[in-house]
Amino acid sequence: MNNKLYGSLIFELSHPGRRAYSLPRNEFGDYSVPADEQRKHDAELPECDEMTVVRHYTNHSENNFGVDNGFYPLGSCTMKYNPCINEEIAMHPAFANLHPLQPADSVKGAEKAYDLLQQYLSELTGMSKFTLNPCAGAHGELTGLMIIRSYFESKRDTKRIKVIVPDSAHGTNPASAAVCGLEIVEVKSKEDGRVDVEHLKTLLGDDIAAMMMTNPNTLGLFEYDIPEITKLVHDCGGLMYYDGANLNPMLGACRPGDMGFDVMHVNLHKTFSTPHGGGGPGSGPVGVRAGLEEFLPMNNSTTDKDFAISVNPYHGNFAVELRALTYILTLGKQHIKMVGPLATLNANYIKECLKDDYELPIEGLCKHEFVFNGLKDKSTGVTTMDVAKRLLDYGYHAPTIYFPLLFHEAMMIEPTENESKETIDGFINVMHKIAEEAKNSPDVVKGAPHNTPIKRVDDVLAAKEPHVSNCTLNCL
Ligand SMILES: *Cc1c(COP(=O)(O)O)cnc(C)c1O
């Protein structure tokens, strides 16, 4: 590999006068841009020949790591296999070239796809009706809470301004409640990682609008007390919100609607597959139980009801919706039921194989993911961060680390249902090996990664004084 090409910025490869394009012959005669609209200086762009540009970006793309390159056990994210057929359907010109303002009778096919997905989501979750408008899980949470707020506004019940959120919740839960103008009340977890029902009882009252729950929760644990919790919250007049980010292991096993949840979102990009590394794209449809349908956001329409809400001028992230629909249709009614059990089996297999080397703070069956609290042997000084960096040397993506916040050395592993036994065994072997290294040559682990183009970065410096480019501002 050409090291100069490999490690350089495109600006550093620039030579004055080099070009990677040729414009078509001007067929329209002379035209000059009016003087007052002309640039004062030439645009300072990199000047490179075509091969240099192609190699530069191709080499960079090879530094990328994705589900298609290797095992990606990022917990809480469901980084699953994204079949090419999803992309083919999403890129089909009949879908990709649609315009959101096209006349309705020219988009019958898209409408059918849209309706089908809404219908399947309702069937899979036990909800009455879905909106596909929200563009991410967090956007769905906000939409769901706005629905709940509108519901209480419509009943002129203005006292309900509080949302109960478990201390194990994803950070987006309290954030969404705050953005929605609601107050957050935290309910504690018990020793076993589940919501403390006794503590919950002390928080309930006529000022509670909703309780948000993730089930299985962010520790990958099933919340067995849901029937009691939903009853308590409903009895005090509040609604139950289901954060559907962990819906994956529930597919085919149980439905939030049957557990008494009133409003929920689904992260299509997680449970139903879409490549979503690097922050996008996403889709967070929101479903409501029977009786709340009128509070769903309206599409492109005004309404004279004062509690109507709008979260998106169009129909949401349609390409992600198509991928989800394709995934559901590919699996079909029969096979989609195997998603949850297989994801659960894979996670438990890894957990049981590794728990002698890594500290398992909560014993017992997990669902699709679980959390270790660092290495079991704390005397080596090797941290979760070190293990995560060492995994990169062995060609694995790191799990989610330092989340959830309940344990200091959290390491959250989610294999998904898609991986073969050989892949999972390969990961287990490497995790054993790293635990051995931590005992016998801890400095190797502490200094990792050794084999990646960029070695360990200084997190604080990178966040406080990011240098994302070597070139000075005036070259941009
Ligand atoms: C991912 C996640 C979210 C947020 O979803 P986004 O689609 O990333 O906005 C919320 N809650 C939990 C438990 C999650 O894992």
mmCIF file of C-alpha atoms and ligand atoms in Angstrom, residues 76 136-138 141 170 172-173 214 218 243 245-246 265 267 269-270, ligand 1:
data_model
loop_
_atom_site.group_PDB
_atom_site.id
_atom_site.type_symbol
_atom_site.label_atom_id
_atom_site.label_comp_id
_atom_site.label_asym_id
_atom_site.label_seq_id
_atom_site.Cartn_x
_atom_site.Cartn_y
_atom_site.Cartn_z
ATOM 1 C CA SER A 76 -28.161 -1.453 22.857
ATOM 2 C CA ALA A 136 -35.233 8.059 15.018
ATOM 3 C CA GLY A 137 -35.872 6.373 18.334
ATOM 4 C CA ALA A 138 -35.331 9.607 20.245
ATOM 5 C CA GLU A 141 -39.891 9.185 22.237
ATOM 6 C CA HIS A 170 -31.106 5.224 27.950
ATOM 7 C CA THR A 172 -32.628 9.784 25.409
ATOM 8 C CA ASN A 173 -35.570 8.995 27.758
ATOM 9 C CA THR A 214 -37.563 -0.384 28.121
ATOM 10 C CA THR A 218 -30.889 -1.672 29.065
ATOM 11 C CA ASP A 243 -39.129 2.396 24.547
ATOM 12 C CA ALA A 245 -35.201 -0.019 21.185
ATOM 13 C CA ASN A 246 -34.982 -3.526 22.663
ATOM 14 C CA HIS A 265 -41.836 3.549 19.442
ATOM 15 C CA ASN A 267 -36.370 1.694 16.191
ATOM 16 C CA HIS A 269 -32.979 0.665 12.090
ATOM 17 C CA LYS A 270 -32.309 -1.614 15.051
HETATM 18 C C1 LIG B 1 -30.874 3.422 20.716
HETATM 19 C C2 LIG B 1 -31.744 3.648 21.885
HETATM 20 C C3 LIG B 1 -32.550 4.795 21.967
HETATM 21 C C4 LIG B 1 -32.462 5.938 20.985
HETATM 22 O O1 LIG B 1 -32.754 5.585 19.679
HETATM 23 P P1 LIG B 1 -32.131 6.362 18.428
HETATM 24 O O2 LIG B 1 -32.762 5.711 17.260
HETATM 25 O O3 LIG B 1 -30.650 6.195 18.515
HETATM 26 O O4 LIG B 1 -32.538 7.808 18.565
HETATM 27 C C5 LIG B 1 -33.420 4.893 23.039
HETATM 28 N N1 LIG B 1 -33.480 3.946 23.990
HETATM 29 C C6 LIG B 1 -32.699 2.853 23.959
HETATM 30 C C7 LIG B 1 -32.835 1.817 25.045
HETATM 31 C C8 LIG B 1 -31.801 2.661 22.900
HETATM 32 O O5 LIG B 1 -31.023 1.577 22.873
#
